[in-house]
GROMACS .gro file of C-alpha atoms in nm:
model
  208
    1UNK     CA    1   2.137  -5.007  -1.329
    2UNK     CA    2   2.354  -4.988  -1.033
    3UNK     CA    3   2.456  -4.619  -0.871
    4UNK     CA    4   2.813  -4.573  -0.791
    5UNK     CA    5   2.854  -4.415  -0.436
    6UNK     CA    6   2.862  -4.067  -0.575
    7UNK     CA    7   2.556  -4.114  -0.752
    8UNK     CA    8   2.403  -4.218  -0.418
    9UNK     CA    9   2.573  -3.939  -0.264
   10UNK     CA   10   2.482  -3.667  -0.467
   11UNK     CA   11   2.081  -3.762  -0.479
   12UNK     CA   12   2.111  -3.800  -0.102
   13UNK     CA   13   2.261  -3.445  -0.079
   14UNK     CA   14   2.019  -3.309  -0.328
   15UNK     CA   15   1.733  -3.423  -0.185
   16UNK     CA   16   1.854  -3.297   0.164
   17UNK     CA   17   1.931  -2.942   0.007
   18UNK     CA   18   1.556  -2.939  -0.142
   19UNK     CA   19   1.385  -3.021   0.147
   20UNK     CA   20   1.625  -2.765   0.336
   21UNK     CA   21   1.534  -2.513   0.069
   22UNK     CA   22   1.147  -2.624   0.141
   23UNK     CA   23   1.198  -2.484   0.497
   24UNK     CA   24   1.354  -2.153   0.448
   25UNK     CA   25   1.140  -2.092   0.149
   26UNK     CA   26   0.820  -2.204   0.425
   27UNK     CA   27   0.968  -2.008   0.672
   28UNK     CA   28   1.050  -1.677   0.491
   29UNK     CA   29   0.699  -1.704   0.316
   30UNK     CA   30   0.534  -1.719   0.670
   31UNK     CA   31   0.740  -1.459   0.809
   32UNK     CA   32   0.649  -1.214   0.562
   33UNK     CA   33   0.249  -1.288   0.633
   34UNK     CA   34   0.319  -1.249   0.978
   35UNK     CA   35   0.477  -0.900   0.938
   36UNK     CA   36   0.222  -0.776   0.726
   37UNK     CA   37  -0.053  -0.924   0.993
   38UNK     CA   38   0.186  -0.759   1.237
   39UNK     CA   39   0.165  -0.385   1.032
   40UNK     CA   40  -0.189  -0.440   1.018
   41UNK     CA   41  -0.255  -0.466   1.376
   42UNK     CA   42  -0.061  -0.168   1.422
   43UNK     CA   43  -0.184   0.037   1.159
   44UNK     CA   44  -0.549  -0.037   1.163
   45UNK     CA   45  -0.663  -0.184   1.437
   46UNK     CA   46  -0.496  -0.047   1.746
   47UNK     CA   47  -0.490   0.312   1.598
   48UNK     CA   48  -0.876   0.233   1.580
   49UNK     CA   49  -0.808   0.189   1.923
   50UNK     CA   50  -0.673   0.501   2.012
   51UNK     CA   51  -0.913   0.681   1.790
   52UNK     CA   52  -1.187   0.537   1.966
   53UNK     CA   53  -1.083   0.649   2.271
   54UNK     CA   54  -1.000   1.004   2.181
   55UNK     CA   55  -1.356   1.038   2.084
   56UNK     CA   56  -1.469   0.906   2.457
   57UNK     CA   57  -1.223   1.184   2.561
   58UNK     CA   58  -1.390   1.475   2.390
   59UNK     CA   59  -1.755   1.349   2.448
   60UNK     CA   60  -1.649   1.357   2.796
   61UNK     CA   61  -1.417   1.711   2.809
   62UNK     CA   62  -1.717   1.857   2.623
   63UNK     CA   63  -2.003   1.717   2.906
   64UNK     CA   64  -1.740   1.868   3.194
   65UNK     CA   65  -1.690   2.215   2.991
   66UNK     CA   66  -2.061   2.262   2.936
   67UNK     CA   67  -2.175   2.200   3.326
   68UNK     CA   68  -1.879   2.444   3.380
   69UNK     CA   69  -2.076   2.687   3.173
   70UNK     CA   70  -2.325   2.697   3.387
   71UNK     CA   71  -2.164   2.733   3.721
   72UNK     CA   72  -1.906   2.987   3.654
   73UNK     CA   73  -2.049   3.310   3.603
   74UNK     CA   74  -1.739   3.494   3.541
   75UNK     CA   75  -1.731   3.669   3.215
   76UNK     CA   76  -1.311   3.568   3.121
   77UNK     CA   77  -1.374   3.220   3.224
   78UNK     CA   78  -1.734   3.172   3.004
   79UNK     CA   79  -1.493   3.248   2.688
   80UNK     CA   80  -1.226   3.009   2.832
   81UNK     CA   81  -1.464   2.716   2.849
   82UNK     CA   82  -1.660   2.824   2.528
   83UNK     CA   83  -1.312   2.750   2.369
   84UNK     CA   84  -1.219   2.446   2.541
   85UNK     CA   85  -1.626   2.360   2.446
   86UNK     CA   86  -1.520   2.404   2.083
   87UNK     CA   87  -1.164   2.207   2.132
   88UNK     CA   88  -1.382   1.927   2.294
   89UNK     CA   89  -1.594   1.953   1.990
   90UNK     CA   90  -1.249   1.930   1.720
   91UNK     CA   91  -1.146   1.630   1.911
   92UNK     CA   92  -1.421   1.457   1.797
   93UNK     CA   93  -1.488   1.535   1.529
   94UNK     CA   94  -1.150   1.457   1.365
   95UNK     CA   95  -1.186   1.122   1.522
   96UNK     CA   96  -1.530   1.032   1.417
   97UNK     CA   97  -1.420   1.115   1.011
   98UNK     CA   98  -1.086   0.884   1.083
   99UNK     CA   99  -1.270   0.668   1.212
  100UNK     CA  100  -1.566   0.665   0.946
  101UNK     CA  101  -1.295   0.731   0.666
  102UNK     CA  102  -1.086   0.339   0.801
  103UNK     CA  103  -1.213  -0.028   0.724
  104UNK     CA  104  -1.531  -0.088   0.905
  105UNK     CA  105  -1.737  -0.367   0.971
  106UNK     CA  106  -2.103  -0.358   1.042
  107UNK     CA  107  -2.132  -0.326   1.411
  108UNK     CA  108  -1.836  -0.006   1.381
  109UNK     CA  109  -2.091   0.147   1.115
  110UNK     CA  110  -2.347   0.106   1.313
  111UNK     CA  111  -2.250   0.255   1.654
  112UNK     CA  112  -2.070   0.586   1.413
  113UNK     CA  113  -2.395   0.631   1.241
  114UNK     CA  114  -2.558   0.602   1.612
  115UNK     CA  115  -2.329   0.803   1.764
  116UNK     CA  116  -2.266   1.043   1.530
  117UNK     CA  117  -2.656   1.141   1.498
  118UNK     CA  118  -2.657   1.158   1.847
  119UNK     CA  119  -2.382   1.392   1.881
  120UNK     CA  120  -2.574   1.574   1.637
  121UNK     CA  121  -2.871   1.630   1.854
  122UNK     CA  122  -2.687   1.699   2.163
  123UNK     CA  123  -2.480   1.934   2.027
  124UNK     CA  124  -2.777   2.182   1.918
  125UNK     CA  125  -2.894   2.134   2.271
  126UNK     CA  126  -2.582   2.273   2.425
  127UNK     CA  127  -2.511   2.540   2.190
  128UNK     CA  128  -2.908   2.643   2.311
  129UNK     CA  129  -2.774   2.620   2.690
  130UNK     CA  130  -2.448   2.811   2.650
  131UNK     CA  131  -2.619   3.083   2.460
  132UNK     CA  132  -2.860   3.133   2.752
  133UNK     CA  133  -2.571   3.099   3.019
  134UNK     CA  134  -2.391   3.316   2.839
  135UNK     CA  135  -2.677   3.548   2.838
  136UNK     CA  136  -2.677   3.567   3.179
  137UNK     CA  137  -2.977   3.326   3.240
  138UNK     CA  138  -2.791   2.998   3.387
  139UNK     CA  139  -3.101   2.887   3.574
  140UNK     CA  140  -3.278   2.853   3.272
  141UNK     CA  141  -3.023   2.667   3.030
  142UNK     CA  142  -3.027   2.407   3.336
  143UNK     CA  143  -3.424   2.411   3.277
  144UNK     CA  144  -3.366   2.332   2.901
  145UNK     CA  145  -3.114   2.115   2.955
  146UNK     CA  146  -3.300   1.900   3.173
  147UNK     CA  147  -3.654   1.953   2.985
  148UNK     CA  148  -3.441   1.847   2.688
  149UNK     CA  149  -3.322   1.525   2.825
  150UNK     CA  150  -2.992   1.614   2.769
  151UNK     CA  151  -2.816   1.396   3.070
  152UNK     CA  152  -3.004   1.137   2.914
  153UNK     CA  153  -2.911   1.239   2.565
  154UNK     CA  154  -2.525   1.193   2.705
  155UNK     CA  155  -2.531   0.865   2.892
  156UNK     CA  156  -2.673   0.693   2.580
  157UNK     CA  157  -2.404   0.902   2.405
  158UNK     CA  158  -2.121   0.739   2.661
  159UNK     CA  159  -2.218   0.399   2.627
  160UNK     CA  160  -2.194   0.403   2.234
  161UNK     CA  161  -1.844   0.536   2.282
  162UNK     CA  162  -1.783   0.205   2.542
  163UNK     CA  163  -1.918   0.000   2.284
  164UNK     CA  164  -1.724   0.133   2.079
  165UNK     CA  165  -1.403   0.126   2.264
  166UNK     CA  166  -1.468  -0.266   2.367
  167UNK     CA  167  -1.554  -0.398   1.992
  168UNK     CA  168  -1.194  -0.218   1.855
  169UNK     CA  169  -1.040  -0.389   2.180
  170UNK     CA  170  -1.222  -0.746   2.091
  171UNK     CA  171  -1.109  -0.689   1.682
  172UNK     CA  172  -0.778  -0.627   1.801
  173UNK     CA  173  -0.761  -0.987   2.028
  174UNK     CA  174  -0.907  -1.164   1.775
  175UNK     CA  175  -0.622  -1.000   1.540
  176UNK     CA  176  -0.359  -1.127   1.788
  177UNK     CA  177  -0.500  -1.534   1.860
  178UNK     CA  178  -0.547  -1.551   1.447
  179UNK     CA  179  -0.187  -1.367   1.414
  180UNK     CA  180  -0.034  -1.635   1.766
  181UNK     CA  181  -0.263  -1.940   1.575
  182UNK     CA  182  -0.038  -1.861   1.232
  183UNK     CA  183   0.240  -1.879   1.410
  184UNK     CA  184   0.210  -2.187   1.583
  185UNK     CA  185   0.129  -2.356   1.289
  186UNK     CA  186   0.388  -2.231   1.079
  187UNK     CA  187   0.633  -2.402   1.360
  188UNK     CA  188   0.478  -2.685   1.364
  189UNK     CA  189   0.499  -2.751   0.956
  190UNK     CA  190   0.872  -2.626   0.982
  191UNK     CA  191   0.951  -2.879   1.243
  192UNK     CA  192   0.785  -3.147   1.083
  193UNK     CA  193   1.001  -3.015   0.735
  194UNK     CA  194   1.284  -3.099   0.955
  195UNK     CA  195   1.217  -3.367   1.071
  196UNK     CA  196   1.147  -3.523   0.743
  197UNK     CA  197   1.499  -3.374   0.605
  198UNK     CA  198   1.650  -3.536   0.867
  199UNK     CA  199   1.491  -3.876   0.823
  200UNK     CA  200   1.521  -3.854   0.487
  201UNK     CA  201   1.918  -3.797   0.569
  202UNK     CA  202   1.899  -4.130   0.750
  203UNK     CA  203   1.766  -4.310   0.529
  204UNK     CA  204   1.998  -4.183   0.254
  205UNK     CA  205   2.314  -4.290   0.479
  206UNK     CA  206   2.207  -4.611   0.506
  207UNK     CA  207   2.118  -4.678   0.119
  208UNK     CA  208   2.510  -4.520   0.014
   0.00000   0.00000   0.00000
């Protein structure tokens, strides 16, 4: 059967407009993964980030406050660092449960159930060192701390936080190349969409 002109002209057209819906239905279907991806990054992973590092920052404002303890032998400023001691203390504790209570993969379990033993352990051995400094016996919490190996109780304690701190940082790049990869390849199939609307155009000018 021959097609009239219009015929020709409105499969030409039609098949055009599909292909042309193809691409914005490709593109708005990507789009929408790549926010999401986007939401995630910035819900999960870099506020595991920033969580991870606020617990680095009250291991370490707890290690300053507690040598403090021992030096200062002023009665006003023992309750001041006591308190900042505790403060230290909230800090991370609120973000080792935000932390524990997020998505986790084995390595984060790991190094919270490491670290958070750990804590454990050194935190008994403090509140044992304040109470004497407090007591007015300074030279001997130093004795128990050291006996206790407390600075080594603390460096093992930093370098769990580090850990920490670079596997979050490492999640979160590997977040962003998958999140850049999607991307790439969602231009790439919308050119080539394009490109076959518009050779498919071509093709449909020269057959009317």
């Amino acid at each position: 059967m021959r097609l009239t002109i219009r015929t020709k002209l409105a499969t030409a057209f039609g098949v055009v407009f599909l292909m042309s819906g193809l691409a914005v239905a490709f593109a708005l279907f990507h789009l929408h993964r790549l926010d999401a991806r986007l939401d995630e990054v910035i819900d999960q992973h870099v506020q595991q980030v920033v969580l991870a590092q606020k617990l680095s920052i009250g291991q370490y404002r707890v290690t300053a406050d507690i040598r403090a303890h021992l030096i200062d032998r002023d009665a006003n400023s023992a309750i001041e660092i006591e308190t900042s001691v505790q403060e230290g203390r909230i800090v991370q504790r609120r973000a080792l449960a935000e932390l524990r209570a997020g998505q986790q993969d084995q390595e984060t379990a790991d190094i919270l159930h490491n670290y958070n033993d750990l804590r454990k352990k050194i935190q008994k051995v403090n509140n044992r060192a304040t109470t004497l400094s407090l007591g007015g016996k300074p030279d001997q919490a130093a004795v128990m701390l050291r006996d206790s190996g407390s600075n080594q109780m603390e460096s093992a304690l930093e370098a769990l936080s580090e850990k920490l701190v670079a596997h979050k940082l490492d999640t979160l790049e590997q977040v962003k190349a998958a999140s850049d990869a999607d991307f790439r390849s969602s231009v790439v199939v919308l050119l080539l969409i394009a490109g076959l609307a518009g050779l498919i155009g071509s093709v449909a000018a020269i057959w009317v």
